[in-house]
Coordinates of C-alpha atoms and ligand atoms in Angstrom, one line a residue:
Chain A
M1 CA 60.8 131.5 -23.1
I2 CA 61.7 132.4 -26.6
I3 CA 64.9 131.0 -27.9
A4 CA 66.9 133.0 -30.5
E5 CA 70.3 133.2 -32.0
R6 CA 72.2 136.2 -33.3
K7 CA 72.7 136.5 -37.0
G8 CA 76.2 136.3 -38.2
L9 CA 78.2 139.5 -38.1
D10 CA 78.6 139.5 -41.9
R11 CA 74.9 139.2 -42.4
I12 CA 74.2 142.0 -40.0
I13 CA 76.8 144.3 -41.7
E14 CA 75.3 143.5 -45.1
M15 CA 71.7 144.3 -43.9
L16 CA 72.9 147.7 -42.5
D17 CA 74.7 148.7 -45.6
G18 CA 74.4 152.5 -46.2
R19 CA 72.9 153.3 -42.7
R20 CA 74.7 156.0 -40.9
S21 CA 73.0 156.3 -37.5
I22 CA 72.1 153.0 -35.9
L23 CA 70.4 152.1 -32.6
V24 CA 71.2 148.6 -31.4
A25 CA 68.2 147.7 -29.2
G26 CA 68.3 144.7 -26.9
C27 CA 65.7 143.1 -24.6
R28 CA 66.2 142.1 -21.0
S29 CA 63.7 139.2 -21.3
C30 CA 64.0 135.8 -22.9
V31 CA 66.8 136.7 -25.3
S32 CA 68.8 137.9 -22.4
V33 CA 68.4 134.5 -20.7
C34 CA 69.5 132.7 -23.8
Q35 CA 72.4 135.1 -24.2
A36 CA 71.4 136.3 -27.7
G37 CA 70.1 139.8 -27.3
G38 CA 70.7 141.0 -23.7
E39 CA 72.7 144.0 -22.6
R40 CA 76.0 142.1 -22.8
E41 CA 75.3 141.0 -26.4
V42 CA 74.1 144.4 -27.4
V43 CA 77.3 146.1 -26.1
A44 CA 79.5 143.5 -27.8
L45 CA 77.8 143.7 -31.1
A46 CA 77.8 147.5 -31.1
E47 CA 81.6 147.4 -30.5
A48 CA 82.1 145.0 -33.3
L49 CA 80.1 147.2 -35.6
R50 CA 82.1 150.3 -34.6
L51 CA 85.3 148.5 -35.2
H52 CA 84.1 147.4 -38.6
A53 CA 83.0 151.0 -39.4
A54 CA 86.4 152.4 -38.3
S55 CA 88.3 149.8 -40.4
K56 CA 86.3 150.8 -43.5
G57 CA 86.6 154.5 -42.7
M58 CA 82.8 154.8 -42.5
D59 CA 81.1 157.8 -41.0
R60 CA 78.7 155.8 -38.8
S61 CA 77.4 156.4 -35.3
I62 CA 76.1 153.5 -33.2
D63 CA 74.1 153.9 -30.0
T64 CA 72.8 151.1 -27.7
V65 CA 69.8 150.5 -25.4
T66 CA 68.4 147.5 -23.7
I67 CA 64.6 147.6 -23.1
E68 CA 62.9 145.7 -20.3
R69 CA 60.5 143.9 -22.7
Q70 CA 60.6 144.7 -26.4
C71 CA 57.4 142.9 -27.0
E72 CA 55.3 145.5 -25.1
K73 CA 54.6 148.9 -26.5
E74 CA 54.6 150.7 -23.2
W75 CA 58.3 149.7 -22.6
V76 CA 59.2 150.4 -26.2
M77 CA 57.7 153.9 -26.2
E78 CA 60.0 155.0 -23.4
I79 CA 63.0 155.0 -25.7
A80 CA 61.4 157.3 -28.2
P81 CA 63.9 160.1 -27.5
L82 CA 66.7 157.8 -28.6
I83 CA 65.2 157.3 -32.0
E84 CA 65.7 160.9 -33.0
G85 CA 67.9 161.2 -36.0
K86 CA 68.4 157.4 -36.4
D87 CA 68.1 155.8 -39.8
A88 CA 68.2 152.2 -38.6
I89 CA 67.2 150.2 -35.5
L90 CA 68.9 146.9 -35.2
S91 CA 66.5 144.9 -33.0
M92 CA 68.2 142.3 -30.8
A93 CA 64.9 141.0 -29.5
C94 CA 62.8 138.1 -30.9
G95 CA 60.7 138.5 -34.0
V96 CA 57.9 139.8 -31.8
G97 CA 60.0 142.5 -30.2
A98 CA 61.4 143.6 -33.6
Q99 CA 57.8 144.0 -34.9
I100 CA 56.6 146.0 -31.9
M101 CA 59.6 148.2 -32.4
Q102 CA 58.7 148.9 -36.0
Q103 CA 55.0 149.4 -35.1
A104 CA 56.1 152.0 -32.5
F105 CA 58.6 153.8 -34.7
T106 CA 57.1 153.7 -38.2
D107 CA 59.5 156.1 -39.8
V108 CA 62.8 154.2 -39.1
Q109 CA 63.5 150.9 -40.6
V110 CA 63.9 148.0 -38.1
F111 CA 66.4 145.2 -38.9
P112 CA 66.3 141.8 -37.2
G113 CA 69.6 141.1 -35.5
L114 CA 68.4 137.8 -34.2
N115 CA 66.9 134.7 -35.7
T116 CA 64.0 133.5 -33.6
E117 CA 64.1 129.8 -33.2
G118 CA 61.0 129.0 -31.1
M119 CA 59.7 128.4 -27.6
G120 CA 61.9 126.4 -25.3
A121 CA 64.1 126.2 -22.3
P122 CA 67.7 126.0 -21.2
E123 CA 68.5 122.3 -21.0
V124 CA 71.9 122.7 -19.4
Q125 CA 73.9 125.8 -19.1
G126 CA 74.3 127.3 -22.6
V127 CA 72.1 124.7 -24.3
Y128 CA 68.6 125.8 -25.3
E129 CA 66.0 123.4 -26.7
E130 CA 62.7 123.8 -28.4
R131 CA 59.8 122.6 -26.2
C132 CA 56.5 123.8 -27.6
G133 CA 55.3 124.4 -31.2
G134 CA 52.3 126.5 -30.1
C135 CA 49.8 124.1 -31.7
G136 CA 46.9 125.6 -29.9
D137 CA 45.5 122.3 -28.6
C138 CA 47.9 120.9 -26.0
V139 CA 48.2 117.1 -25.7
L140 CA 50.9 116.9 -23.0
H141 CA 48.6 114.9 -20.7
L142 CA 48.6 112.1 -23.3
T143 CA 52.3 112.1 -24.0
G144 CA 53.9 112.1 -20.6
G145 CA 54.6 115.8 -20.5
I146 CA 56.8 115.7 -23.6
C147 CA 55.6 117.6 -26.6
P148 CA 55.4 115.4 -29.8
V149 CA 54.7 118.4 -32.0
A150 CA 57.8 120.4 -31.3
R151 CA 60.2 117.6 -30.1
C152 CA 59.6 114.9 -32.6
S153 CA 61.2 115.8 -35.9
K154 CA 58.1 114.5 -37.7
S155 CA 55.5 115.7 -35.2
L156 CA 54.2 112.2 -34.9
L157 CA 51.3 111.9 -32.5
N158 CA 51.4 108.1 -32.6
G159 CA 55.1 107.5 -32.8
P160 CA 57.9 106.5 -32.7
C161 CA 59.0 106.2 -36.3
G162 CA 61.3 103.5 -37.6
G163 CA 64.4 105.6 -37.2
S164 CA 64.5 105.9 -33.4
Q165 CA 67.6 104.2 -32.1
D166 CA 69.3 104.2 -28.7
G167 CA 67.0 107.1 -27.7
R168 CA 68.3 109.3 -30.5
C169 CA 66.3 110.8 -33.4
E170 CA 67.0 109.5 -36.8
I171 CA 67.8 112.9 -38.2
D172 CA 70.6 113.8 -35.8
P173 CA 72.2 111.8 -33.0
E174 CA 72.6 115.0 -31.1
K175 CA 68.8 115.1 -30.7
P176 CA 66.9 112.9 -28.3
C177 CA 64.0 111.0 -29.8
A178 CA 60.8 112.5 -28.4
W179 CA 59.0 109.2 -28.5
D180 CA 61.7 107.4 -26.6
M181 CA 61.3 110.1 -23.9
I182 CA 57.5 109.9 -24.1
Y183 CA 57.7 106.1 -23.7
R184 CA 59.9 106.3 -20.7
S185 CA 57.9 109.0 -19.1
L186 CA 54.6 107.2 -19.5
V187 CA 56.1 104.0 -18.0
R188 CA 57.4 106.0 -15.0
L189 CA 54.0 107.6 -14.6
G190 CA 52.3 104.2 -14.6
R191 CA 50.4 105.1 -17.8
P192 CA 51.8 102.8 -20.5
D193 CA 48.2 102.3 -21.5
L194 CA 48.3 105.7 -23.2
L195 CA 50.8 104.3 -25.6
E196 CA 48.2 102.0 -27.0
I197 CA 45.6 104.6 -27.8
N198 CA 45.4 106.0 -31.3
I199 CA 45.3 109.7 -31.4
P200 CA 43.1 110.8 -34.3
P201 CA 44.2 113.5 -36.8
K202 CA 45.0 116.7 -35.1
D203 CA 42.9 119.8 -35.7
W204 CA 45.6 122.1 -36.9
S205 CA 43.2 125.0 -37.3
H206 CA 44.0 125.9 -33.7
S207 CA 47.6 126.4 -34.7
H208 CA 49.2 128.9 -37.1
H209 CA 47.7 126.8 -39.9
G210 CA 44.3 128.3 -39.0
G211 CA 45.7 131.7 -39.8
P212 CA 47.4 134.2 -37.4
R213 CA 45.9 133.8 -33.9
R214 CA 44.3 136.3 -31.7
V215 CA 43.3 135.8 -28.1
V216 CA 40.7 138.1 -26.6
R217 CA 40.5 138.1 -22.8
K218 CA 37.2 139.9 -22.3
R219 CA 37.7 140.8 -18.7
A220 CA 40.9 142.5 -19.5
V221 CA 39.6 144.5 -22.5
L222 CA 38.9 148.1 -21.5
S223 CA 35.4 149.4 -22.2
E224 CA 34.9 152.5 -24.3
E225 CA 34.4 154.7 -21.2
E226 CA 37.5 153.3 -19.6
V227 CA 39.5 154.1 -22.7
A228 CA 38.1 157.6 -22.8
Chain B
M1 CA 29.6 91.0 -57.3
T2 CA 32.9 91.1 -58.9
D3 CA 36.0 90.5 -56.8
C4 CA 37.7 93.9 -56.5
R5 CA 40.4 92.6 -54.3
S6 CA 44.0 93.1 -55.4
N7 CA 46.1 90.1 -56.4
L8 CA 48.2 90.6 -53.3
Q9 CA 45.1 90.5 -51.1
R10 CA 43.8 87.3 -52.8
V11 CA 47.2 85.6 -52.4
L12 CA 47.3 86.4 -48.7
D13 CA 43.6 85.7 -48.1
S14 CA 44.0 82.3 -49.6
G15 CA 46.8 81.5 -47.2
N16 CA 49.6 81.4 -49.7
F17 CA 53.1 82.7 -48.8
A18 CA 53.3 86.1 -50.6
V19 CA 56.2 87.7 -52.3
T20 CA 56.4 91.5 -52.9
A21 CA 59.4 93.4 -54.2
E22 CA 60.4 97.0 -54.5
I23 CA 60.9 99.1 -57.7
G24 CA 62.6 102.4 -57.1
P25 CA 61.4 105.1 -59.6
P26 CA 64.2 106.9 -61.4
K27 CA 65.3 110.5 -61.2
S28 CA 63.8 111.0 -64.6
A29 CA 60.8 112.3 -66.6
S30 CA 61.0 109.1 -68.6
G31 CA 59.1 106.0 -67.3
E32 CA 61.2 103.7 -69.4
A33 CA 63.2 102.4 -66.4
V34 CA 60.1 101.5 -64.5
Q35 CA 58.6 99.7 -67.4
R36 CA 61.8 97.8 -68.2
R37 CA 61.9 96.6 -64.5
A38 CA 58.3 95.8 -64.5
R39 CA 58.7 93.6 -67.6
L40 CA 61.8 92.0 -66.1
L41 CA 60.1 91.2 -62.8
K42 CA 56.7 90.3 -64.1
G43 CA 55.5 87.1 -62.6
H44 CA 58.3 86.9 -60.0
A45 CA 56.3 88.5 -57.2
D46 CA 52.6 89.1 -56.4
A47 CA 52.9 92.9 -56.3
F48 CA 55.5 95.6 -56.5
N49 CA 56.1 98.5 -54.3
L50 CA 56.7 101.9 -55.9
T51 CA 58.6 104.0 -53.4
D52 CA 57.5 107.5 -52.8
N53 CA 60.5 109.9 -53.2
Q54 CA 62.6 107.5 -51.1
T55 CA 65.2 109.1 -48.8
A56 CA 63.4 112.4 -49.5
T57 CA 65.0 112.6 -52.9
V58 CA 63.0 113.8 -55.8
R59 CA 62.0 111.1 -58.2
L60 CA 59.4 110.1 -60.7
S61 CA 56.2 110.0 -58.6
S62 CA 55.0 106.8 -57.1
M63 CA 51.6 107.2 -58.6
A64 CA 52.8 107.6 -62.1
S65 CA 55.2 104.7 -61.6
A66 CA 52.3 102.6 -60.4
V67 CA 50.4 103.3 -63.5
L68 CA 53.4 102.5 -65.7
C69 CA 53.6 99.2 -63.9
M70 CA 50.0 98.4 -64.6
Q71 CA 50.5 99.2 -68.2
E72 CA 53.0 96.3 -68.2
G73 CA 50.5 94.0 -66.5
V74 CA 52.2 94.2 -63.1
E75 CA 50.4 94.9 -59.9
P76 CA 51.6 97.9 -57.9
V77 CA 51.7 98.7 -54.2
L78 CA 51.5 102.5 -54.0
Q79 CA 53.6 104.0 -51.2
M80 CA 52.2 107.2 -49.8
T81 CA 54.2 109.1 -47.3
C82 CA 52.9 111.7 -44.8
R83 CA 56.0 113.8 -45.5
D84 CA 54.9 115.6 -48.6
R85 CA 51.1 115.8 -48.6
N86 CA 48.5 117.1 -46.1
R87 CA 45.2 115.3 -45.6
I88 CA 43.6 117.1 -48.5
A89 CA 46.3 115.8 -50.9
L90 CA 46.5 112.4 -49.4
Q91 CA 42.7 111.8 -49.6
S92 CA 42.6 113.2 -53.1
D93 CA 45.5 111.0 -54.2
L94 CA 43.8 108.0 -52.7
L95 CA 40.7 108.7 -54.8
G96 CA 43.0 109.2 -57.8
A97 CA 44.8 106.0 -57.2
A98 CA 41.6 104.0 -56.8
S99 CA 40.2 105.6 -60.0
L100 CA 43.3 104.4 -61.9
G101 CA 42.8 100.9 -60.6
I102 CA 45.5 100.9 -57.9
R103 CA 44.4 98.6 -55.2
N104 CA 47.3 98.3 -52.7
I105 CA 48.3 101.3 -50.6
L106 CA 51.2 101.4 -48.2
C107 CA 51.0 104.2 -45.5
L108 CA 54.2 105.4 -44.0
S109 CA 55.8 108.5 -42.5
G110 CA 58.6 108.8 -45.0
D111 CA 62.3 109.7 -44.5
H112 CA 62.9 113.1 -43.1
P113 CA 63.8 115.8 -45.7
R114 CA 67.2 116.0 -43.9
F115 CA 68.2 112.8 -45.8
G116 CA 67.5 113.9 -49.3
N117 CA 68.3 116.4 -52.0
Q118 CA 65.8 119.0 -50.7
K119 CA 67.1 119.6 -47.3
G120 CA 65.3 122.9 -47.1
A121 CA 61.9 121.4 -47.7
K122 CA 59.1 121.9 -45.3
G123 CA 58.0 118.5 -44.1
V124 CA 54.2 118.3 -44.0
Y125 CA 53.4 115.6 -41.4
D126 CA 49.8 116.9 -41.1
L127 CA 48.9 113.3 -40.5
D128 CA 51.1 110.5 -39.1
P129 CA 50.9 107.1 -40.7
V130 CA 48.5 105.8 -38.0
Q131 CA 46.1 108.7 -38.8
E132 CA 46.6 108.2 -42.5
L133 CA 45.4 104.6 -42.1
M134 CA 42.4 105.8 -40.0
V135 CA 41.4 108.3 -42.6
F136 CA 41.8 105.9 -45.5
R137 CA 39.9 103.2 -43.8
M138 CA 37.0 105.6 -43.1
M139 CA 37.0 106.6 -46.8
R140 CA 36.8 102.9 -47.8
D141 CA 34.5 101.5 -45.2
E142 CA 32.2 104.4 -44.6
G143 CA 32.4 106.1 -47.9
K144 CA 33.3 109.4 -46.2
V145 CA 36.2 111.7 -46.2
W146 CA 37.7 112.7 -42.8
G147 CA 35.1 115.1 -41.3
G148 CA 32.2 113.2 -42.6
D149 CA 31.5 114.4 -46.2
T150 CA 30.1 111.6 -48.3
L151 CA 31.9 110.2 -51.3
E152 CA 30.0 109.3 -54.4
Q153 CA 32.1 106.2 -54.6
A154 CA 34.4 104.8 -51.9
P155 CA 37.9 103.6 -52.9
Q156 CA 38.3 99.9 -52.7
V157 CA 41.8 99.5 -51.4
F158 CA 44.0 97.0 -49.5
L159 CA 45.7 99.0 -46.8
G160 CA 49.2 98.4 -45.6
A161 CA 51.7 99.7 -43.1
V162 CA 55.4 99.4 -42.4
A163 CA 56.9 98.1 -39.2
N164 CA 60.5 98.3 -38.0
P165 CA 61.2 95.6 -35.4
F166 CA 64.8 96.9 -35.1
A167 CA 64.2 100.4 -34.1
D168 CA 63.9 101.4 -30.4
P169 CA 62.4 101.1 -27.9
L170 CA 62.0 97.4 -28.6
D171 CA 59.0 97.0 -26.3
L172 CA 57.2 99.7 -28.2
R173 CA 57.6 98.0 -31.6
A174 CA 54.7 95.6 -31.2
V175 CA 52.6 98.3 -29.6
R176 CA 53.2 100.6 -32.5
L177 CA 52.2 97.8 -34.9
A178 CA 49.1 97.1 -32.9
K179 CA 48.1 100.8 -33.3
K180 CA 48.6 100.5 -37.0
V181 CA 46.5 97.3 -37.2
D182 CA 43.8 99.0 -35.0
A183 CA 43.9 101.9 -37.4
G184 CA 43.3 99.7 -40.4
A185 CA 46.5 98.0 -41.6
E186 CA 45.7 94.7 -43.3
F187 CA 49.2 93.9 -44.5
V188 CA 52.5 94.9 -43.0
Q189 CA 55.9 95.1 -44.6
T190 CA 58.9 95.1 -42.3
Q191 CA 62.3 96.7 -42.4
A192 CA 64.9 94.3 -43.8
V193 CA 65.7 91.4 -41.5
F194 CA 69.3 90.6 -40.8
D195 CA 69.1 90.2 -37.1
L196 CA 66.9 87.1 -36.9
D197 CA 67.0 86.8 -33.2
R198 CA 65.6 90.2 -32.6
F199 CA 63.0 89.6 -35.3
E200 CA 61.9 86.3 -33.6
R201 CA 61.5 88.3 -30.3
F202 CA 59.4 90.8 -32.1
M203 CA 57.2 88.2 -33.8
K204 CA 56.7 86.6 -30.4
Q205 CA 55.3 89.9 -29.1
V206 CA 53.2 90.2 -32.3
R207 CA 51.7 86.7 -31.8
E208 CA 51.0 87.4 -28.1
R209 CA 48.9 90.3 -29.3
H210 CA 47.4 88.1 -32.1
L211 CA 48.4 90.8 -34.6
D212 CA 49.4 88.1 -37.0
E213 CA 45.8 86.9 -37.1
R214 CA 44.5 90.4 -37.9
A215 CA 47.1 91.5 -40.5
H216 CA 49.4 89.7 -42.9
I217 CA 53.1 90.3 -42.0
L218 CA 55.6 90.3 -44.8
A219 CA 59.2 90.2 -43.6
G220 CA 61.6 92.5 -45.5
V221 CA 64.9 91.3 -47.0
I222 CA 67.7 93.1 -48.7
P223 CA 70.2 91.1 -50.8
L224 CA 73.6 92.5 -49.9
R225 CA 75.8 93.4 -52.8
S226 CA 79.0 94.0 -50.9
A227 CA 80.6 94.0 -47.5
G228 CA 80.7 97.8 -47.8
A229 CA 76.9 97.9 -48.1
A230 CA 76.5 95.7 -45.1
R231 CA 78.8 97.9 -43.0
Y232 CA 77.0 101.0 -44.2
M233 CA 73.7 99.7 -43.1
R234 CA 75.0 98.5 -39.8
D235 CA 76.8 101.8 -39.0
R236 CA 74.9 104.5 -40.8
V237 CA 71.3 103.7 -41.3
P238 CA 69.2 104.6 -38.3
G239 CA 66.8 101.8 -37.3
M240 CA 68.7 99.0 -39.1
S241 CA 70.3 96.1 -37.3
V242 CA 73.0 94.2 -39.2
P243 CA 74.8 91.8 -36.9
D244 CA 78.6 91.7 -37.0
E245 CA 78.6 88.1 -38.2
V246 CA 76.8 89.2 -41.3
V247 CA 79.4 91.9 -42.0
D248 CA 82.2 89.5 -41.3
R249 CA 80.8 86.8 -43.5
M250 CA 80.5 89.4 -46.3
S251 CA 84.1 90.7 -45.8
K252 CA 85.6 87.2 -45.9
A253 CA 83.7 86.0 -48.9
A254 CA 85.6 85.2 -52.1
D255 CA 82.6 86.4 -54.1
Q256 CA 80.7 89.0 -52.1
R257 CA 77.8 89.1 -54.5
D258 CA 77.2 85.4 -54.2
E259 CA 77.6 85.5 -50.5
G260 CA 75.0 88.3 -50.3
I261 CA 72.5 86.2 -52.2
E262 CA 73.3 83.2 -50.1
I263 CA 72.7 85.1 -46.9
C264 CA 69.4 86.4 -48.3
L265 CA 68.3 82.9 -49.2
E266 CA 69.1 81.6 -45.8
T267 CA 67.2 84.5 -44.2
I268 CA 64.2 83.8 -46.3
E269 CA 64.3 80.1 -45.4
R270 CA 64.3 81.0 -41.7
L271 CA 61.6 83.6 -42.1
R272 CA 59.3 81.1 -43.8
S273 CA 59.5 78.9 -40.7
I274 CA 58.4 81.7 -38.3
E275 CA 54.8 81.5 -37.3
G276 CA 52.9 84.6 -38.3
V277 CA 55.1 85.5 -41.2
H278 CA 52.9 85.4 -44.3
G279 CA 55.3 86.5 -47.0
I280 CA 58.5 88.3 -47.8
H281 CA 59.2 91.7 -49.2
I282 CA 62.4 92.0 -51.3
M283 CA 64.1 95.4 -51.3
A284 CA 66.8 95.3 -53.9
I285 CA 66.9 99.0 -54.8
G286 CA 69.3 99.5 -57.7
W287 CA 69.7 95.8 -58.0
E288 CA 66.1 94.9 -59.0
D289 CA 67.4 92.4 -61.6
I290 CA 68.4 90.0 -58.9
V291 CA 64.9 89.5 -57.7
P292 CA 63.9 86.7 -60.1
E293 CA 67.0 84.7 -59.0
I294 CA 66.2 85.1 -55.3
V295 CA 62.6 84.1 -55.8
D296 CA 63.5 81.2 -57.9
R297 CA 66.3 79.8 -55.7
S298 CA 63.9 80.2 -52.6
G299 CA 61.6 77.8 -54.3
L300 CA 58.9 80.6 -54.5
S301 CA 58.8 81.0 -58.2
Q302 CA 55.4 79.3 -58.6
R303 CA 53.3 82.4 -57.9
P304 CA 49.6 81.6 -57.2
Ligands
SF4_1 S1 51.1 119.9 -27.6 FE1 51.0 121.9 -28.6 S2 50.6 123.4 -27.0 FE2 51.3 121.4 -26.0 S3 53.5 121.7 -25.8 FE3 53.2 120.7 -27.8 S4 53.0 122.3 -29.3 FE4 52.8 123.3 -27.3
SF4_2 S1 63.3 109.3 -34.3 FE1 61.9 109.9 -32.7 S2 61.9 112.1 -32.7 FE2 62.9 111.5 -34.5 S3 61.3 111.5 -36.1 FE3 61.4 109.4 -35.3 S4 59.9 109.4 -33.6 FE4 60.3 111.5 -34.1

């Protein structure tokens, strides 16, 4: 899932300066699971914005909606009637959702209410950790099911670096060292031999470094007749 | 054919116990500090490492510092981290270094930007140090850049790596070194040794894998200037191991500076007796002036 965090209230207020009619739009998918942009967060933020407006004597109306999946046009189009008369949409989805929103409603400016952190999972209740860097060429079979790209602070493919200590990463004792985990996992899997193999330079052209990616699934693409 | 080996490589190849030392480039556009240190240290070690924006802090470039050293007749070891350059820049800089006459290259990942004065920097890490060695070796031995394009002239360089026997997991430390040696490391400089017991255990693993026969290992030492410095390294520097006895000895000393030098000399003596250790690497950042005294009192002042 996508992990995101809400921007600070001050930052959001600053972004929305001068807007009079705002739609706060959440998403019931990933950002709801990580408690950043689900219905509850949308309602709470809208309330905070209303209070702020009232305290400043601002003439400002704030509506809310929470969409099933803000990253899919079909779901987003359903809220078209709510956009009438709005001069701002505060998207409480990930960066993808916010963009689909802007793509769908080209005349109203969309503001990002969240900071999208990456792809990850809940580690324990309330703690969400990055797990995948979307490198486009997965090597998890070589690293004991632990991603060196997203989970090692230096994305080392032949780690660990000299700063790994007591299973912690050198940059932050709060963060586990990915290579310590890879080591333990490969030992458990009976594959410590994989630790001895040099992984050659990675082809980053499959990642974002090769330009924005586009996947075409031929069998799913509609033919011209079908579109018509 | 002329011998294009570096002085450091010749010293090590001939079986002599090598001495290298570190020179930290200044936060300055003037190379005067590097030249002054080069003049001061000339003849006291076989080659000098020029650190590459150490602790991710912006400094005079290691490449420029290496050239400044050569102008003073001192042989450099050019440190090249994976943090700041992608494979295009690393390969280009290797050619540049070779064209300027730099012969010793040290490949390393580099401290994370988190530690320096550019915390918002985007760390590159296109290659890791093992891959950096693979690429550089290919350039030298096959005369090709990564991907196979042929070079008009291959860089003649002596390739080095770092090793940290004190980081975790311990059992992976010799494995990691083996990977670097497989990738092309011919000399290895280690993290500073204070914990000799752990270092001996590491060297045992290194010998079991015969890595000492395939690469020259230079053990790192740091002369301690104060008990505070010892404590800081023990408690605050990830991947360093400073035993409590060392910290105690420093705190109780009447003259901490002398005690620091004394500990350093004792360490060097023990390191020299460890099978497979082919030299020492002195890291006295900010205290470079002490290097001649340490080398001299270790009985290593007659450089080959
Ligand atoms: S190796 Fe690449 S695709 Fe696989 S988990 Fe890591 S970043 Fe994601
Ligand atoms: S300590 Fe571990 S996770 Fe952190 S940079 Fe080093 S190898 Fe990567």
